[in-house]
Amino acid sequence: MSDLKKLQNKIGYQFKNEAYLVRAMTHTSYANECGGDHNKSNERLEFLGDSVLGFITAENFFINFSNLPEGELTKLRAATVCEKSLSEFALDLGLGEYLLLGKGEICTGGYARPSILADAFEALIAAIYLDGGMDAAKGFVLKYVEDAVKKHRGFKDYKTMLQEVVQRNPGEVIEYALVGESGPDHNKRFEVEVHLNSNVIGKGEGTSKKKAEQLAAKEALELMGL
């Protein structure tokens, strides 16, 4: 394994107990070759890291994307913390060079395998959490999650964008009004208007009220030249 100090400098966190970091970098194939004790591999840390990562991202999205419905939040989290994203985070860190792998995994390119890298990244999150607590884990995770969100967001949260524009002028009020529904229960269409101080500044139609509100906000922003 390469110098652990170098890895700690990369992640911006210094371990009080480096045993957590060593375990996070120990793949089960290596542990099996060294006596078969699964408790010495990173599998259990990966399990914990997955939960810590899920909580941190859920809390962050809940706070920062207050106008997104549950379904959109779920999609955003799934895209942000999927195996592909996590393996890319690990590649950015050069995590592969710090992994302890069995001979078979080394021969088959385990250092660059997305599943191994993603698991190691989650194990690393757990190691930081166990060593330094939730604040330390958040400090590490959010650097990656926030960058991933910026890259991923093909959609835009138009409601939040519109609210931020309006808030520049104290006293102005944004409201959304449902003005129409059509279609059968299994295929409803909703029409929404967005009002600024009672004046209609945008309209939207969608298969849910939330989608219609987003489209109304989008139209309002376009009318504002934004």
Rosetta silent file (secondary structure, phi, psi, omega in degrees, C-alpha in Angstrom):
SEQUENCE: MSDLKKLQNKIGYQFKNEAYLVRAMTHTSYANECGGDHNKSNERLEFLGDSVLGFITAENFFINFSNLPEGELTKLRAATVCEKSLSEFALDLGLGEYLLLGKGEICTGGYARPSILADAFEALIAAIYLDGGMDAAKGFVLKYVEDAVKKHRGFKDYKTMLQEVVQRNPGEVIEYALVGESGPDHNKRFEVEVHLNSNVIGKGEGTSKKKAEQLAAKEALELMGL
SCORE:     score description
SCORE:     0.000 S_00000001
   1 L     0.000  137.921  178.173    0.000    0.000    0.000 S_00000001
   2 L   -67.900  172.848 -176.079    1.262    3.466   -0.826 S_00000001
   3 L   -56.459  120.014 -179.529    1.925    6.043    1.868 S_00000001
   4 H   -67.582  -26.977  177.963   -1.212    6.546    3.936 S_00000001
   5 H   -63.191  -38.662  178.839   -0.141   10.080    4.798 S_00000001
   6 H   -63.039  -42.788  178.792   -0.342   10.954    1.126 S_00000001
   7 H   -64.767  -41.694  179.570   -3.894    9.607    0.933 S_00000001
   8 H   -63.906  -35.462  175.698   -4.914   11.518    4.049 S_00000001
   9 H   -65.706  -37.919  179.316   -3.577   14.713    2.517 S_00000001
  10 H   -64.124  -42.570 -175.856   -5.598   14.004   -0.615 S_00000001
  11 H   -84.626   -9.576  178.174   -8.866   13.506    1.273 S_00000001
  12 L    73.616   27.605  179.117   -8.225   16.430    3.592 S_00000001
  13 L  -144.085  131.605  178.792   -8.639   14.397    6.756 S_00000001
  14 L  -104.188  121.705 -177.640   -6.022   13.106    9.187 S_00000001
  15 L   -75.749  136.711  170.696   -6.967    9.905   11.004 S_00000001
  16 L   -76.821  -35.611  178.777   -6.527    9.598   14.731 S_00000001
  17 L  -123.264   99.212 -175.578   -6.682    5.814   14.296 S_00000001
  18 H   -67.708  -12.357  178.664   -5.147    4.793   10.977 S_00000001
  19 H   -60.426  -33.005  177.265   -6.419    1.230   11.464 S_00000001
  20 H   -63.026  -41.993 -178.196   -9.786    2.434   10.139 S_00000001
  21 H   -68.350  -42.242  177.963   -8.125    3.669    6.959 S_00000001
  22 H   -59.820  -44.518 -179.603   -6.138    0.461    6.471 S_00000001
  23 H   -65.240  -38.055  179.211   -9.287   -1.597    6.832 S_00000001
  24 H   -62.547  -29.376 -178.735  -11.160    0.636    4.388 S_00000001
  25 L   -93.178    3.557 -176.826   -8.475   -0.057    1.789 S_00000001
  26 E   -99.369  107.655  179.459   -8.435   -3.836    2.390 S_00000001
  27 L   -74.364  153.165 -178.081  -10.427   -5.768   -0.191 S_00000001
  28 H   -59.736  -29.751  179.365  -11.940   -9.112    0.800 S_00000001
  29 H   -64.282  -36.889  177.682   -9.659  -10.921   -1.672 S_00000001
  30 H   -71.845  -43.366  179.526   -6.608   -9.748    0.286 S_00000001
  31 H   -60.780  -39.029  179.484   -8.199  -10.579    3.642 S_00000001
  32 H   -64.481  -39.154  179.305   -8.986  -14.085    2.394 S_00000001
  33 H   -69.906  -21.109 -177.142   -5.391  -14.643    1.349 S_00000001
  34 L  -104.767   29.526  174.995   -4.223  -13.494    4.787 S_00000001
  35 L   123.119   -8.236  174.199   -6.278  -15.918    6.847 S_00000001
  36 L    76.383   18.276  178.853   -9.839  -15.554    5.644 S_00000001
  37 L   -87.568  104.896 -176.344  -11.038  -13.187    8.380 S_00000001
  38 H   -64.690  -21.238  179.486  -13.802  -11.132    6.715 S_00000001
  39 H   -70.111  -11.512  177.984  -13.707   -8.683    9.624 S_00000001
  40 H   -94.493   -3.039  178.147  -10.343   -7.506    8.330 S_00000001
  41 L   -94.634  177.395 -177.439  -11.772   -6.549    4.931 S_00000001
  42 L   -91.662    9.722 -175.278  -13.690   -3.398    4.038 S_00000001
  43 H   -62.128  -46.578 -179.558  -17.042   -5.143    3.475 S_00000001
  44 H   -67.954  -36.291  176.252  -18.614   -4.134    6.788 S_00000001
  45 H   -64.709  -38.187  177.480  -17.276   -0.596    6.421 S_00000001
  46 H   -59.874  -42.557  178.447  -18.804   -0.464    2.950 S_00000001
  47 H   -58.247  -47.452 -179.927  -22.182   -1.393    4.449 S_00000001
  48 H   -68.386  -42.218 -179.071  -21.945    1.426    6.985 S_00000001
  49 H   -60.962  -36.656  177.309  -20.542    3.883    4.469 S_00000001
  50 H   -59.574  -42.213  179.814  -23.459    3.314    2.133 S_00000001
  51 H   -70.320  -41.674  179.117  -25.869    4.354    4.908 S_00000001
  52 H   -63.795  -43.964  177.985  -23.798    7.360    5.979 S_00000001
  53 H   -60.781  -44.146  179.975  -23.533    8.501    2.356 S_00000001
  54 H   -60.931  -42.146  179.890  -27.274    8.046    1.888 S_00000001
  55 H   -66.476  -45.876 -177.078  -28.084   10.141    4.947 S_00000001
  56 H   -61.666  -44.800 -179.564  -25.667   12.945    4.075 S_00000001
  57 H   -68.771  -40.753  179.432  -26.946   13.263    0.516 S_00000001
  58 H   -61.941  -45.541  179.684  -30.602   12.995    1.549 S_00000001
  59 H   -63.251  -44.010 -179.217  -30.195   15.705    4.187 S_00000001
  60 H   -62.368  -44.715 -179.350  -28.275   17.953    1.816 S_00000001
  61 H   -69.251  -37.786  179.122  -30.828   17.613   -0.981 S_00000001
  62 H   -59.868  -40.665 -177.943  -33.754   18.048    1.432 S_00000001
  63 H   -77.834  -42.623 -170.614  -32.307   21.356    2.624 S_00000001
  64 H   -92.050  -15.824  177.326  -30.961   22.725   -0.651 S_00000001
  65 L  -122.480   62.128 -171.267  -33.654   21.595   -3.099 S_00000001
  66 L   -65.659  -19.653 -177.933  -36.708   22.510   -1.049 S_00000001
  67 L   -97.195   -2.293  179.269  -38.996   22.783   -4.062 S_00000001
  68 L   -83.436  135.192  176.448  -38.222   19.391   -5.577 S_00000001
  69 L   -70.832  165.687 -175.898  -40.792   16.637   -4.953 S_00000001
  70 H   -54.290  -42.223 -178.164  -39.769   13.360   -3.334 S_00000001
  71 H   -61.555  -41.096  179.332  -39.563   11.525   -6.648 S_00000001
  72 H   -70.186  -36.593  176.788  -37.109   14.026   -8.130 S_00000001
  73 H   -62.722  -41.049  179.572  -35.008   14.013   -4.967 S_00000001
  74 H   -63.436  -43.115  178.813  -34.808   10.225   -5.160 S_00000001
  75 H   -63.408  -42.089 -178.926  -33.711   10.348   -8.805 S_00000001
  76 H   -64.811  -43.548  179.687  -31.087   12.973   -8.058 S_00000001
  77 H   -65.166  -42.968 -179.289  -29.664   11.000   -5.146 S_00000001
  78 H   -60.509  -40.780 -179.243  -29.644    7.760   -7.169 S_00000001
  79 H   -71.959  -31.640 -175.271  -27.752    9.430  -10.011 S_00000001
  80 H   -78.857  -34.148 -175.125  -25.310   11.150   -7.685 S_00000001
  81 L  -115.902   25.508  175.928  -24.324    8.160   -5.544 S_00000001
  82 L   -73.228  169.759 -178.414  -24.580    5.329   -8.073 S_00000001
  83 H   -56.785  -41.172 -179.099  -21.650    2.979   -8.648 S_00000001
  84 H   -59.480  -46.469 -179.377  -20.497    4.960  -11.686 S_00000001
  85 H   -64.939  -46.427 -177.518  -20.337    8.205   -9.714 S_00000001
  86 H   -63.376  -39.467  179.125  -18.647    6.645   -6.697 S_00000001
  87 H   -66.618  -33.542  176.846  -16.030    4.909   -8.837 S_00000001
  88 H   -68.185  -38.586  175.621  -15.309    8.236  -10.546 S_00000001
  89 H   -59.532  -44.490 -178.901  -14.868    9.884   -7.132 S_00000001
  90 H   -63.635  -39.604  177.811  -12.429    7.098   -6.245 S_00000001
  91 H   -63.789  -39.711  177.698  -10.535    7.579   -9.516 S_00000001
  92 H   -58.608  -35.484  179.254  -10.221   11.298   -8.803 S_00000001
  93 H   -81.120  -13.773 -172.236   -8.546   10.381   -5.522 S_00000001
  94 L    67.641   35.346 -172.108   -6.361    7.743   -7.150 S_00000001
  95 H   -63.286  -28.771 -177.250   -7.821    5.357   -4.585 S_00000001
  96 H   -56.297  -35.908 -176.328   -6.831    2.273   -6.568 S_00000001
  97 H   -72.215  -11.846 -179.876   -3.143    2.686   -5.765 S_00000001
  98 H  -100.787   -2.974 -175.650   -3.894    2.485   -2.039 S_00000001
  99 L   -78.685  142.620  170.554   -5.969   -0.709   -2.172 S_00000001
 100 E   -97.675  113.157 -176.651   -4.809   -4.020   -0.741 S_00000001
 101 L  -121.477  153.383  173.025   -5.981   -6.681   -3.205 S_00000001
 102 L   -69.792  163.527 -176.298   -5.507  -10.432   -3.528 S_00000001
 103 H   -59.646  -38.310 -179.890   -3.227  -11.743   -6.269 S_00000001
 104 H   -63.938  -42.491  179.179   -6.154  -12.787   -8.435 S_00000001
 105 H   -67.065  -36.240  178.126   -7.723   -9.328   -8.321 S_00000001
 106 H   -63.087  -43.157 -178.248   -4.394   -7.698   -9.083 S_00000001
 107 H   -66.297  -28.098 -177.704   -3.956   -9.898  -12.158 S_00000001
 108 L  -101.396   16.981  174.382   -7.435   -9.044  -13.468 S_00000001
 109 L    78.522   31.312 -177.956   -7.122   -5.283  -13.012 S_00000001
 110 H   -59.146  -26.866 -179.193   -8.956   -4.943   -9.718 S_00000001
 111 H   -61.697  -22.969 -177.741   -7.281   -1.605   -9.018 S_00000001
 112 H  -114.935    5.103 -176.915   -9.402   -0.027  -11.742 S_00000001
 113 L   -73.565  126.134 -176.581  -12.600   -2.077  -11.442 S_00000001
 114 H   -54.624  -41.512 -177.903  -15.579    0.278  -10.851 S_00000001
 115 H   -64.741  -40.237  179.559  -17.313   -1.988   -8.332 S_00000001
 116 H   -68.583  -41.809  179.813  -14.175   -2.333   -6.194 S_00000001
 117 H   -65.932  -42.487  179.774  -13.447    1.391   -6.356 S_00000001
 118 H   -63.202  -43.275  178.965  -17.033    2.328   -5.480 S_00000001
 119 H   -63.390  -39.988  179.691  -17.039   -0.059   -2.517 S_00000001
 120 H   -65.775  -36.623  178.554  -13.710    1.313   -1.308 S_00000001
 121 H   -64.391  -42.767  177.359  -15.030    4.865   -1.505 S_00000001
 122 H   -65.505  -38.661  177.398  -18.009    3.921    0.664 S_00000001
 123 H   -63.840  -37.243  178.160  -15.696    2.136    3.087 S_00000001
 124 H   -64.402  -40.061  176.388  -13.559    5.255    3.265 S_00000001
 125 H   -58.828  -45.571  179.832  -16.632    7.313    4.188 S_00000001
 126 H   -63.445  -40.294 -179.902  -17.375    4.899    7.017 S_00000001
 127 H   -61.664  -43.782  178.358  -13.769    5.010    8.217 S_00000001
 128 H   -64.390  -42.078  179.143  -13.861    8.810    8.395 S_00000001
 129 H   -60.578  -46.429 -178.608  -17.231    8.674   10.162 S_00000001
 130 H   -67.353  -34.401 -176.754  -16.003    6.201   12.784 S_00000001
 131 H   -83.207  -36.329 -172.665  -12.779    8.105   13.356 S_00000001
 132 H  -126.532   -2.615  177.861  -14.061   11.681   13.286 S_00000001
 133 L    90.982  179.176 -174.478  -17.856   11.648   13.460 S_00000001
 134 H   -65.194  -37.673 -179.559  -20.595   12.877   11.150 S_00000001
 135 H   -61.811  -40.800  178.335  -19.181   16.377   10.639 S_00000001
 136 H   -65.340  -42.171  178.529  -15.922   14.934    9.334 S_00000001
 137 H   -62.805  -42.546  178.672  -17.810   12.555    7.035 S_00000001
 138 H   -62.055  -43.708 -179.836  -19.961   15.412    5.711 S_00000001
 139 H   -58.011  -36.528  178.632  -16.913   17.541    5.036 S_00000001
 140 H   -76.205  -49.904 -173.321  -15.468   14.772    2.890 S_00000001
 141 H   -65.275  -45.386 -170.560  -18.640   13.615    1.138 S_00000001
 142 H   -66.268  -26.019  175.689  -20.167   16.963    0.225 S_00000001
 143 H   -58.958  -39.922 -178.088  -17.124   18.079   -1.778 S_00000001
 144 H   -81.905  -43.588 -176.950  -17.814   15.235   -4.174 S_00000001
 145 H   -62.702  -44.430 -177.466  -21.609   15.216   -4.038 S_00000001
 146 H   -65.085  -37.693  176.163  -21.968   18.924   -4.750 S_00000001
 147 H   -67.461  -39.158 -179.506  -19.663   18.716   -7.771 S_00000001
 148 H   -65.744  -38.140  178.950  -21.534   15.641   -9.016 S_00000001
 149 H   -63.140  -42.513  179.949  -24.872   17.424   -8.717 S_00000001
 150 H   -61.467  -38.661  179.841  -23.574   20.325  -10.795 S_00000001
 151 H   -73.340  -36.517 -172.863  -22.452   17.916  -13.513 S_00000001
 152 H   -78.929  -31.788 -165.629  -25.584   15.797  -13.379 S_00000001
 153 L   -68.781   82.132  170.595  -28.330   18.366  -13.280 S_00000001
 154 L   -68.149  -29.155  173.928  -29.666   18.263  -16.790 S_00000001
 155 L   -87.063  160.844  174.668  -32.843   19.495  -15.105 S_00000001
 156 L  -126.537  143.452  177.074  -33.019   22.819  -13.311 S_00000001
 157 L   -84.543   84.752 -173.701  -34.981   23.649  -10.198 S_00000001
 158 H   -64.776  -32.592  179.312  -36.818   26.573  -11.770 S_00000001
 159 H   -62.866  -44.821  178.751  -38.939   27.251   -8.684 S_00000001
 160 H   -65.304  -41.821  178.995  -35.867   27.800   -6.543 S_00000001
 161 H   -60.761  -43.837  179.919  -34.257   29.932   -9.256 S_00000001
 162 H   -65.498  -42.304  179.434  -37.368   32.108   -9.521 S_00000001
 163 H   -60.658  -40.535  179.893  -37.626   32.435   -5.744 S_00000001
 164 H   -65.100  -36.594  177.879  -34.007   33.569   -5.555 S_00000001
 165 H   -66.242  -46.260 -176.630  -34.659   36.232   -8.212 S_00000001
 166 H   -65.937  -36.262 -177.705  -37.768   37.521   -6.458 S_00000001
 167 L   -65.093  -13.578  177.278  -36.086   37.624   -3.045 S_00000001
 168 L   -67.703  -20.832  179.522  -33.742   40.305   -4.346 S_00000001
 169 L  -116.098   96.734 -177.429  -36.690   42.704   -3.997 S_00000001
 170 L   -55.365  139.984  177.129  -38.076   42.598   -0.448 S_00000001
 171 L    98.769  -16.141  179.226  -41.845   42.583   -0.175 S_00000001
 172 L   -84.851  142.934 -172.981  -42.578   40.774   -3.454 S_00000001
 173 L  -124.615  131.364  175.579  -44.508   37.526   -3.142 S_00000001
 174 E  -103.189  134.400  176.345  -44.570   34.468   -5.386 S_00000001
 175 E  -139.135  148.006  177.149  -47.602   32.163   -5.345 S_00000001
 176 E  -112.529  132.910 -177.268  -48.628   29.147   -7.438 S_00000001
 177 E  -124.941  128.394  174.767  -52.277   28.609   -8.318 S_00000001
 178 E   -78.416  118.672 -175.105  -53.881   25.476   -9.736 S_00000001
 179 E  -113.096   -4.829  179.327  -56.210   26.742  -12.454 S_00000001
 180 E  -171.711  149.108  174.338  -57.245   23.556  -14.220 S_00000001
 181 E  -135.392  144.286  178.167  -57.306   19.752  -14.238 S_00000001
 182 E  -150.424  163.947  176.802  -58.158   17.434  -17.109 S_00000001
 183 L    89.651  164.543  178.636  -58.008   13.798  -18.116 S_00000001
 184 L   -69.959  166.741 -176.125  -58.858   10.528  -16.356 S_00000001
 185 H   -57.414  -34.111 -177.548  -57.474    9.689  -12.918 S_00000001
 186 H   -82.248   -5.826 -178.739  -54.697    7.537  -14.355 S_00000001
 187 H  -148.156   55.427 -177.717  -53.550   10.292  -16.735 S_00000001
 188 L   -70.373  149.967  171.338  -54.312   13.635  -15.133 S_00000001
 189 E  -123.971  136.184 -177.546  -53.065   16.930  -16.515 S_00000001
 190 E  -120.006  138.713  176.976  -52.641   19.943  -14.263 S_00000001
 191 E  -114.129  130.144 -175.869  -52.506   23.611  -15.235 S_00000001
 192 E  -130.558  143.078  171.118  -50.741   26.039  -12.918 S_00000001
 193 E  -113.479  144.852  172.500  -50.130   29.770  -12.923 S_00000001
 194 E  -108.162  130.023 -176.074  -47.357   31.499  -11.026 S_00000001
 195 E  -111.291  137.203  170.689  -48.292   34.898   -9.634 S_00000001
 196 E  -113.895  110.715 -176.478  -46.007   37.745   -8.639 S_00000001
 197 L    51.636   45.090  177.103  -47.930   40.106   -6.359 S_00000001
 198 L    77.246   -2.427  177.542  -51.181   38.720   -7.856 S_00000001
 199 E   -97.071  134.208  179.909  -50.005   39.220  -11.458 S_00000001
 200 E   -72.590  122.467  179.322  -49.671   36.143  -13.694 S_00000001
 201 E  -119.330   -0.467  178.142  -46.046   35.861  -14.842 S_00000001
 202 E  -173.735  151.415  177.897  -45.991   32.266  -16.061 S_00000001
 203 E  -132.246  149.177  178.561  -48.111   29.222  -16.866 S_00000001
 204 E  -148.665  153.109  178.709  -47.298   25.529  -16.928 S_00000001
 205 E  -135.141  134.716 -179.315  -48.981   22.201  -17.620 S_00000001
 206 E  -159.282  178.016 -177.846  -47.835   18.777  -16.498 S_00000001
 207 L   -80.507   -3.608  172.681  -48.759   15.333  -15.253 S_00000001
 208 L  -145.599  161.056  178.346  -48.409   16.499  -11.639 S_00000001
 209 H   -61.335  -39.884 -178.729  -48.859   19.787   -9.812 S_00000001
 210 H   -61.826  -44.012  179.857  -45.134   19.859   -9.043 S_00000001
 211 H   -66.039  -40.241  178.930  -44.167   19.474  -12.693 S_00000001
 212 H   -63.708  -39.148  178.209  -46.684   22.112  -13.741 S_00000001
 213 H   -64.437  -41.507  178.017  -45.279   24.502  -11.126 S_00000001
 214 H   -60.752  -42.825 -178.979  -41.739   23.921  -12.402 S_00000001
 215 H   -69.620  -34.351  175.799  -42.817   24.690  -15.966 S_00000001
 216 H   -65.054  -43.201  178.149  -44.689   27.802  -14.859 S_00000001
 217 H   -64.167  -39.045  178.148  -41.574   29.027  -13.060 S_00000001
 218 H   -60.189  -45.436  179.182  -39.494   28.234  -16.167 S_00000001
 219 H   -62.824  -40.614 -179.988  -41.795   30.349  -18.327 S_00000001
 220 H   -61.514  -42.839  179.449  -41.627   33.197  -15.807 S_00000001
 221 H   -64.381  -39.454  179.115  -37.834   33.134  -15.876 S_00000001
 222 H   -65.230  -38.555  177.837  -37.805   33.119  -19.675 S_00000001
 223 H   -66.446  -27.282  177.423  -40.129   36.149  -19.732 S_00000001
 224 L   -82.982   -4.433 -178.814  -37.681   37.880  -17.407 S_00000001
 225 L    80.260   22.444 -177.564  -34.907   37.101  -19.856 S_00000001
 226 L  -109.071    0.000    0.000  -33.199   34.673  -17.468 S_00000001
